[in-house]
PDB file of C-alpha atoms in Angstrom:
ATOM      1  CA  UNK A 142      10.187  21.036 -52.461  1.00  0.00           C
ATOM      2  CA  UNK A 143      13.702  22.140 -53.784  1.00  0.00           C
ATOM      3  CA  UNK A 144      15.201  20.663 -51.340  1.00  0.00           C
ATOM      4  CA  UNK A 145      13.538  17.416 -51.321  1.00  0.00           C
ATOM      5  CA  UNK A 146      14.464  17.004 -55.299  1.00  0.00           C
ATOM      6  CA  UNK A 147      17.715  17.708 -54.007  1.00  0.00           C
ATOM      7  CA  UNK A 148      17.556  14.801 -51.150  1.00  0.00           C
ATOM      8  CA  UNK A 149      16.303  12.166 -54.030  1.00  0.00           C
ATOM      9  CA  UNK A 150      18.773  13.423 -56.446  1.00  0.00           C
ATOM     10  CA  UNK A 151      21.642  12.892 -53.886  1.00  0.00           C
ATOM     11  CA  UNK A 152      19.616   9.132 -53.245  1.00  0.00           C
ATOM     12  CA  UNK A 153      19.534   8.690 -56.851  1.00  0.00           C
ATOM     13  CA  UNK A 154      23.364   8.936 -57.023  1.00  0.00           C
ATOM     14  CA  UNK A 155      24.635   7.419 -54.185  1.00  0.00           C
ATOM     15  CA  UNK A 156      22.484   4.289 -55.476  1.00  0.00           C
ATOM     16  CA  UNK A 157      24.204   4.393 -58.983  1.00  0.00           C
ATOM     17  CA  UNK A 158      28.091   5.025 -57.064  1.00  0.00           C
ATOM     18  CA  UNK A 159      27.145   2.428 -54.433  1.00  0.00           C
ATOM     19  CA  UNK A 160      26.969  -1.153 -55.424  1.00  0.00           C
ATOM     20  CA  UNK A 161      23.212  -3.094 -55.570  1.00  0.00           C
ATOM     21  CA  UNK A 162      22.757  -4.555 -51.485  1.00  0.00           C
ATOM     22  CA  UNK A 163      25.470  -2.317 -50.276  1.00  0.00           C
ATOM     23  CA  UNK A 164      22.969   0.468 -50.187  1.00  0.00           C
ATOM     24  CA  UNK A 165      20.997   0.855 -47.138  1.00  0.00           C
ATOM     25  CA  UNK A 166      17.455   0.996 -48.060  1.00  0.00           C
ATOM     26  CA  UNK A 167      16.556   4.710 -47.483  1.00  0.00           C
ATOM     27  CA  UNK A 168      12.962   5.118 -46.251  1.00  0.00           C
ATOM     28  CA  UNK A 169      10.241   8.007 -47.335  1.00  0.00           C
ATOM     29  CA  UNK A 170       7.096   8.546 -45.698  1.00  0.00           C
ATOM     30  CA  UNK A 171       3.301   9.510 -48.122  1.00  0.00           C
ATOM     31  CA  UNK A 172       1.412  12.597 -47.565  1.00  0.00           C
ATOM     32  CA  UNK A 173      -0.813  12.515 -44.617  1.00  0.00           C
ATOM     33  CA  UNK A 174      -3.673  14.498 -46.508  1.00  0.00           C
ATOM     34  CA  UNK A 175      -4.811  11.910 -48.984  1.00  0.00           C
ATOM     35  CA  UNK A 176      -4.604   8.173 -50.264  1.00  0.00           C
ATOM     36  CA  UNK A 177      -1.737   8.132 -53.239  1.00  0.00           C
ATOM     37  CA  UNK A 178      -1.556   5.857 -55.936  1.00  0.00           C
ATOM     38  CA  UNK A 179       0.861   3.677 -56.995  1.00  0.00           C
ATOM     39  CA  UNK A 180       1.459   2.876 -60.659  1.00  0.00           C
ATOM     40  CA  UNK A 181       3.553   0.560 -62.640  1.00  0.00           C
ATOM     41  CA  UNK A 182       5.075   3.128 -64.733  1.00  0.00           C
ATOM     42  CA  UNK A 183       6.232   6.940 -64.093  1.00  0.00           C
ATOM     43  CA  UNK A 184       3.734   8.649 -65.203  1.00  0.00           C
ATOM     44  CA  UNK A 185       0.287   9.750 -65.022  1.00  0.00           C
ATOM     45  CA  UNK A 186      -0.745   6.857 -67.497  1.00  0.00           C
ATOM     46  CA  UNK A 187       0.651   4.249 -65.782  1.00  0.00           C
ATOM     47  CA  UNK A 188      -0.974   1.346 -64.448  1.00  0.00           C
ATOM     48  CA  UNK A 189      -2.590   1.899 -60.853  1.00  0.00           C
ATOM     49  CA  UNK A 190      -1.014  -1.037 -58.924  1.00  0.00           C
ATOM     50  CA  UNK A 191      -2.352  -0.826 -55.416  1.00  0.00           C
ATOM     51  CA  UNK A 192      -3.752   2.571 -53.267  1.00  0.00           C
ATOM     52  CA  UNK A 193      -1.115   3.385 -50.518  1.00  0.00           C
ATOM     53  CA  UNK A 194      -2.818   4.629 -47.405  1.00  0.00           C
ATOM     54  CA  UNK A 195      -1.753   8.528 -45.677  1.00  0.00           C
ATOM     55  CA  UNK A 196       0.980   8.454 -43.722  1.00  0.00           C
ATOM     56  CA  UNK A 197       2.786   4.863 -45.205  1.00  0.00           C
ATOM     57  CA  UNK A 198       6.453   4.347 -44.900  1.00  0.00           C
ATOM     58  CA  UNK A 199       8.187   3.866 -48.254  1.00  0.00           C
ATOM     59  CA  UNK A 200      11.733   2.474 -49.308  1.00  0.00           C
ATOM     60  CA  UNK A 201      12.759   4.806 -51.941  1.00  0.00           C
ATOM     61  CA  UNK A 202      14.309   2.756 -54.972  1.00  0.00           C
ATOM     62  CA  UNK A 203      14.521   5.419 -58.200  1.00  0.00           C
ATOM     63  CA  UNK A 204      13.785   8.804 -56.643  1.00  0.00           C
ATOM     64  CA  UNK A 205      13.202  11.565 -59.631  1.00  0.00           C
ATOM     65  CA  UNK A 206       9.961  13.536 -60.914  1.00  0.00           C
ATOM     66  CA  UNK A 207       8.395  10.097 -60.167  1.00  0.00           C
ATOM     67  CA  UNK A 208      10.005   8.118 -57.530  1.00  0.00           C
ATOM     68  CA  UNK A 209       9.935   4.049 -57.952  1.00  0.00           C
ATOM     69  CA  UNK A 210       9.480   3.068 -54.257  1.00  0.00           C
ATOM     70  CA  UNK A 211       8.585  -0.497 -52.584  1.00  0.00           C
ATOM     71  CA  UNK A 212       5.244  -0.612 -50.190  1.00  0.00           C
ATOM     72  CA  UNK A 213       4.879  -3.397 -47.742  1.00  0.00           C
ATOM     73  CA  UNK A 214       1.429  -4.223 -48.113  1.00  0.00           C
ATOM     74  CA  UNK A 215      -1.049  -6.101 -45.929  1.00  0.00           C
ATOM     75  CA  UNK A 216      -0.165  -9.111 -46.144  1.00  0.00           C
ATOM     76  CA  UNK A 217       3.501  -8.272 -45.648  1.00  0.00           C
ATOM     77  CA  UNK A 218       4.530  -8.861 -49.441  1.00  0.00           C
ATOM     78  CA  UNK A 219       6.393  -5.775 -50.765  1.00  0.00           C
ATOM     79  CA  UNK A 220       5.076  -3.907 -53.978  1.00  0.00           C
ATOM     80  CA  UNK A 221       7.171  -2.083 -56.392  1.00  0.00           C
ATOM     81  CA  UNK A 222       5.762   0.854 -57.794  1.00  0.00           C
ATOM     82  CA  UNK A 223       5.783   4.327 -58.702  1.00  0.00           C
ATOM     83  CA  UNK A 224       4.519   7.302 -56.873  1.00  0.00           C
ATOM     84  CA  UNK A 225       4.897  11.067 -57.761  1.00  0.00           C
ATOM     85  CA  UNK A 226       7.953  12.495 -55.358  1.00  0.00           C
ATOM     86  CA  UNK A 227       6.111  15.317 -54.597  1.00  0.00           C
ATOM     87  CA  UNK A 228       3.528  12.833 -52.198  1.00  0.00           C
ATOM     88  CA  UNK A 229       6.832  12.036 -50.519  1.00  0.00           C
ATOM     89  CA  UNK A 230       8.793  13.472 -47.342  1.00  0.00           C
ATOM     90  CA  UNK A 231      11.906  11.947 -45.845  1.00  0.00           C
ATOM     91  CA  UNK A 232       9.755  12.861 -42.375  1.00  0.00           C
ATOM     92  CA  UNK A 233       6.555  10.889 -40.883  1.00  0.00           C
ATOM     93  CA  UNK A 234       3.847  13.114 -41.401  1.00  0.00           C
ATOM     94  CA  UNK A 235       1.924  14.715 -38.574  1.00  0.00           C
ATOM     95  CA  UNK A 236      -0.799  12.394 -38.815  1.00  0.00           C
ATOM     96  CA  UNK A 237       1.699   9.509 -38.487  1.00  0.00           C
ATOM     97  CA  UNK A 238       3.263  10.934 -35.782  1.00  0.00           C
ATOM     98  CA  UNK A 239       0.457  11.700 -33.657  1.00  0.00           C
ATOM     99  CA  UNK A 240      -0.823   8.201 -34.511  1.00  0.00           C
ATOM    100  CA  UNK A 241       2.173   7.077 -32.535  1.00  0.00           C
ATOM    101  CA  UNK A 242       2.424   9.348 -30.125  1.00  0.00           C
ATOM    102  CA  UNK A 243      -1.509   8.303 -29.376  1.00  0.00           C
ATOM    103  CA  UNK A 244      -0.237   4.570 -29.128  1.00  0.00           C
ATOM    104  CA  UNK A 245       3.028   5.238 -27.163  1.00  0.00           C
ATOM    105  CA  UNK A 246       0.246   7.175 -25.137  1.00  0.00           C
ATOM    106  CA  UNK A 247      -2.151   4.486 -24.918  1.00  0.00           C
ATOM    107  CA  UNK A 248       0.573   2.216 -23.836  1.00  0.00           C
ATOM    108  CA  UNK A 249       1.978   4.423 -21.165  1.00  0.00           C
ATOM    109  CA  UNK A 250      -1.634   4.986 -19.734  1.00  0.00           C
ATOM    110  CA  UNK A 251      -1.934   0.922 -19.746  1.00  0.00           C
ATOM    111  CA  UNK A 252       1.263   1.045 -17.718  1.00  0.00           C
ATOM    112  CA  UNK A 253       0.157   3.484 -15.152  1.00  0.00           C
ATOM    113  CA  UNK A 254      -3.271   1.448 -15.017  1.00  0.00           C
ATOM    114  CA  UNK A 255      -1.184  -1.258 -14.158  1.00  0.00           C
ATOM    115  CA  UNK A 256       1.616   0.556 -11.786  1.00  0.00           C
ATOM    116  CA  UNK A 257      -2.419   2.544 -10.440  1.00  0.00           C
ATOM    117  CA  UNK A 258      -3.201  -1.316  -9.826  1.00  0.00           C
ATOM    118  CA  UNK A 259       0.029  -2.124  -8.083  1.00  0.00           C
ATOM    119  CA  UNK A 260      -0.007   0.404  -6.037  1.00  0.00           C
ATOM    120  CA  UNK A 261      -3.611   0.397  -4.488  1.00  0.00           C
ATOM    121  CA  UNK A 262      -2.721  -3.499  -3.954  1.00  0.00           C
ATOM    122  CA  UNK A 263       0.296  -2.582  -1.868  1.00  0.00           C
ATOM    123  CA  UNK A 264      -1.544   0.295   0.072  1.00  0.00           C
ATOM    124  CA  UNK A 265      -4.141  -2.061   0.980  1.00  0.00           C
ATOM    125  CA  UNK A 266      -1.912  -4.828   1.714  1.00  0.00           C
ATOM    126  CA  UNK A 267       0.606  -2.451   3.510  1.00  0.00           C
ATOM    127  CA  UNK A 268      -2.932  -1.361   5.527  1.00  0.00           C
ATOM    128  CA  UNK A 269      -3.847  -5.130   6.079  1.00  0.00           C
ATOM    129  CA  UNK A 270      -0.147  -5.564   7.821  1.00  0.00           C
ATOM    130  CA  UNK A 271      -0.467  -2.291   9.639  1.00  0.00           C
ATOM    131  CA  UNK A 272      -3.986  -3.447  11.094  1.00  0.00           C
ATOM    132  CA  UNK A 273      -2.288  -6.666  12.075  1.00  0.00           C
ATOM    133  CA  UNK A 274       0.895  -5.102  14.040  1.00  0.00           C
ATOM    134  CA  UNK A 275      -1.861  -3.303  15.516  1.00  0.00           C
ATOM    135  CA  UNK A 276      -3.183  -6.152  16.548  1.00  0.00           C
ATOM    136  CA  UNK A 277      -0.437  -7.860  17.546  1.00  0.00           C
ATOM    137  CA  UNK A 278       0.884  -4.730  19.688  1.00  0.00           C
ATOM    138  CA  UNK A 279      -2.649  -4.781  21.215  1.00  0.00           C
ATOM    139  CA  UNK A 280      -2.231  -8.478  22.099  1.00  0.00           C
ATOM    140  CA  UNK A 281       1.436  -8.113  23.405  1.00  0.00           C
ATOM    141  CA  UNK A 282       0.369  -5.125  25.609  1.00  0.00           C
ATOM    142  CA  UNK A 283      -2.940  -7.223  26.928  1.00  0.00           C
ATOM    143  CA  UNK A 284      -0.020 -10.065  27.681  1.00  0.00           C
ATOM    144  CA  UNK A 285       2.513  -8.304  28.902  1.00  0.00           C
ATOM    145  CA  UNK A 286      -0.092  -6.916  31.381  1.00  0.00           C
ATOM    146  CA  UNK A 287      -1.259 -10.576  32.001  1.00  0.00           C
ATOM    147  CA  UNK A 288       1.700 -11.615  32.841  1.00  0.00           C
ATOM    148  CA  UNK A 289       2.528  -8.657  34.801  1.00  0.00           C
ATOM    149  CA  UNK A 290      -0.489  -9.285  36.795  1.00  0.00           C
ATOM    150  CA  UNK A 291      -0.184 -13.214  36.757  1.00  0.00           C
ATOM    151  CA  UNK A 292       3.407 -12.687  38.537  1.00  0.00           C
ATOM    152  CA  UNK A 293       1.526 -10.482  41.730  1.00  0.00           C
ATOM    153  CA  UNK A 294      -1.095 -12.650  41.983  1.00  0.00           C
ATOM    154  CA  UNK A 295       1.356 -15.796  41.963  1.00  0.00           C
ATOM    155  CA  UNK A 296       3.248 -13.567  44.657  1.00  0.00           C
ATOM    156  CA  UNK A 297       0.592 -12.906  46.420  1.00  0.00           C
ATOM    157  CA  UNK A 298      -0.710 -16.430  46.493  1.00  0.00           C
ATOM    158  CA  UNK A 299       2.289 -17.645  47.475  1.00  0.00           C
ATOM    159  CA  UNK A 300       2.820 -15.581  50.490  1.00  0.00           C
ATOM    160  CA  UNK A 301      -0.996 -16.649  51.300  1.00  0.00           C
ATOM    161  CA  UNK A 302       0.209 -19.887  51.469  1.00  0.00           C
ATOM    162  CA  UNK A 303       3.049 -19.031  53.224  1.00  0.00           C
ATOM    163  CA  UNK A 304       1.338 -17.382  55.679  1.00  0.00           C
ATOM    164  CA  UNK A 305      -1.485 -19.960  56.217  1.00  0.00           C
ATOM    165  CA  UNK A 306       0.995 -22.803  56.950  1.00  0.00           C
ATOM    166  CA  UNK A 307       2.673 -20.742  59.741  1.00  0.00           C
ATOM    167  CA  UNK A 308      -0.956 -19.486  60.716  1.00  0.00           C
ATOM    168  CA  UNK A 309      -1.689 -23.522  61.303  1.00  0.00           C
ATOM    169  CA  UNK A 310       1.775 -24.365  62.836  1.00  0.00           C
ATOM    170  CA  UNK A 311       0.990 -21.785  65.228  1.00  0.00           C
ATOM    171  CA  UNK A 312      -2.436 -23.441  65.770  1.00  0.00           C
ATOM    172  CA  UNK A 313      -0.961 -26.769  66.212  1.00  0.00           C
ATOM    173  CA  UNK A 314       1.702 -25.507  68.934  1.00  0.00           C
ATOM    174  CA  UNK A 315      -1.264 -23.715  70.703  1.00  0.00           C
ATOM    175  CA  UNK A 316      -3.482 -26.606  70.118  1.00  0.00           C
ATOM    176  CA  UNK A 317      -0.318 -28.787  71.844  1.00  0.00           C
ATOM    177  CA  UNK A 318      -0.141 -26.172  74.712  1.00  0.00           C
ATOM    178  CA  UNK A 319      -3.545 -26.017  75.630  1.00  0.00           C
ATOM    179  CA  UNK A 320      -2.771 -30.280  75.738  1.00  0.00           C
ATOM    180  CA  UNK A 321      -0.718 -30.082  77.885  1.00  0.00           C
ATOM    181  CA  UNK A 322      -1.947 -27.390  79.775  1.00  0.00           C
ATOM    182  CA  UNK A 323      -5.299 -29.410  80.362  1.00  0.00           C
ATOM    183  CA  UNK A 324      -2.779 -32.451  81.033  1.00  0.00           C
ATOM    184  CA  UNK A 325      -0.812 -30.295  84.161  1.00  0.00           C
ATOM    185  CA  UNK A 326      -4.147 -29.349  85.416  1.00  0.00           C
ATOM    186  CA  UNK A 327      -5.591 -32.669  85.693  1.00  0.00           C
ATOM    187  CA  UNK A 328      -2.163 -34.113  87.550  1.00  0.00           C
ATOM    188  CA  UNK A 329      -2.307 -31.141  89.558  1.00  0.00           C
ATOM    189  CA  UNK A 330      -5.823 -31.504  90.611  1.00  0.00           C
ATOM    190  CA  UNK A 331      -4.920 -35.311  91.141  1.00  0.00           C
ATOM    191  CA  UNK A 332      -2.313 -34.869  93.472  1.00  0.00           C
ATOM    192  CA  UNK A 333      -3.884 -32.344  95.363  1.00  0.00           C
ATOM    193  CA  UNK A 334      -6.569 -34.875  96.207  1.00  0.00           C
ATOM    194  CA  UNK A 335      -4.158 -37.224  96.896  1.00  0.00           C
ATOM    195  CA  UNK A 336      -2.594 -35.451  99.451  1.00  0.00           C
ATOM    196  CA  UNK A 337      -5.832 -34.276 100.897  1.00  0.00           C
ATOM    197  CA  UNK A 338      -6.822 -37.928 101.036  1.00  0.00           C
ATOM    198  CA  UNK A 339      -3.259 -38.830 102.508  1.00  0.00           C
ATOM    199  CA  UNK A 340      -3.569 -35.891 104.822  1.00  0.00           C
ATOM    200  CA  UNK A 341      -7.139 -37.178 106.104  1.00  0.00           C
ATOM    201  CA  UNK A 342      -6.407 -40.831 106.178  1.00  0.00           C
ATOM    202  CA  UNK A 343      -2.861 -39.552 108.444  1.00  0.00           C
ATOM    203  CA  UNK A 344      -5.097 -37.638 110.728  1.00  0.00           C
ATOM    204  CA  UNK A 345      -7.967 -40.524 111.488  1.00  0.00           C
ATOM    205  CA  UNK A 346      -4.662 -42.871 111.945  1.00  0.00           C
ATOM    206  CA  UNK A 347      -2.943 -40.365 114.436  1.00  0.00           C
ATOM    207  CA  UNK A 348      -6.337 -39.570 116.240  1.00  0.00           C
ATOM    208  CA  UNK A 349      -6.994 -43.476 116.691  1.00  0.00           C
ATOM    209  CA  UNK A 350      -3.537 -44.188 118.051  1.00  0.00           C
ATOM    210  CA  UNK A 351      -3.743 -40.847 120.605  1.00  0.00           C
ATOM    211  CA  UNK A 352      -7.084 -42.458 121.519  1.00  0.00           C
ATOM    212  CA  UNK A 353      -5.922 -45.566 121.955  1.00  0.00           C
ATOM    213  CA  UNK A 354      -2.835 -44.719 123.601  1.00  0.00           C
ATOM    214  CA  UNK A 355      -4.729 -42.631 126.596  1.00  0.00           C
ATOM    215  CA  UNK A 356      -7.055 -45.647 126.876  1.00  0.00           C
ATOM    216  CA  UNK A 357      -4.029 -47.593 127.873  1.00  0.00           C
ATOM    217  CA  UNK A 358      -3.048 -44.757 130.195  1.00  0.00           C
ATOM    218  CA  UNK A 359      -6.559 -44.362 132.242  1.00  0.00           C
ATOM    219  CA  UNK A 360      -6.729 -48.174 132.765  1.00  0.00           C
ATOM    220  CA  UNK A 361      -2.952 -48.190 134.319  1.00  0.00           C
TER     221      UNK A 361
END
């Protein structure tokens, strides 16, 4: 406590060497253990102007027994008052401190709800993607085989065709053959009947003209 006299005596007198607005407002913190009351006048006696809650930042204006401070209320006007210096620190209080440690908490576990959020999105879009290169390796594989497939058949089809046009060529020259074949055979069997009817008609002339001609000779 001797020490914090000492801290608002060495206030007191920088504010009187200093000039008025030079001075950087130097701020003081209430007890954390109980409501204290600020009064219009130093003392005991002196007219209760407002209650300031545990744990409220003060800007210390005449520190001394009784230090005359200024409290930001409510509404945001400030309140000049007095409040005992012993209800002071220059620290926050423990109470204040947790009670911002609890909302730097509470904001850092809104964060991580919101990074937690983030996250599971990504992982389930990063799954949705990963099911669809799946996919899409699946279908490339299935097409790739297609066309693997599509190419031998085409092959194959191809030298089908290939060998069904020489397959009928072949049938059209044998086809032709057999023509002509039937053709050869037909003359052939035509001129042997011609000559056998040549050869028969020359014998029955030559055996009437031997018969005739040995007539002659009997009647001479």
């Amino acid at each position: 406590m001797d020490r914090f006299r000492f801290a608002l005596a060495l206030t007191t007198a920088l504010a009187i060497l200093i000039p008025a607005g030079a001075a950087p407002a130097v701020t003081a913190y209430t007890t954390d253990t109980q409501e204290t009351l600020l009064r219009a006048t130093p003392s005991t006696s002196g007219k209760i102007l407002l209650t300031v809650p545990p744990a409220s930042g003060v800007e210390l204006v005449n520190p001394n027994a009784y230090t005359k401070v200024r409290y930001k209320k409510t509404d945001g006007q400030m309140q000049e008052g007095w409040i005992p210096s012993r209800f002071l620190s220059q620290r926050p209080p423990g109470s204040s401190r947790t009670r911002e440690l609890e909302a730097e908490n509470e904001t850092l576990k809104a964060q991580l709800g919101e990074v937690d959020k983030e996250k599971t999105e990504l992982s389930q879009k990063e799954k949705e993607l990963t099911d669809k290169l799946t996919k899409l390796n699946a279908a490339y594989e299935v097409l790739k085989d297609g066309s693997a497939n599509y190419l031998k058949l085409k092959s194959e089809n191809d030298s089908a065709k290939a060998s069904l046009t020489s397959a009928q060529e072949n049938i059209q020259t044998l086809v032709q053959e057999n023509e002509n074949l039937k053709l050869s055979n037909n003359i052939r069997w035509f001129v042997a009947g011609a000559i056998v009817l040549l050869s028969g008609w020359f014998m029955g002339w030559a055996a009437a003209r031997w018969r005739k001609k040995r007539r002659r000779t009997y009647y001479y």
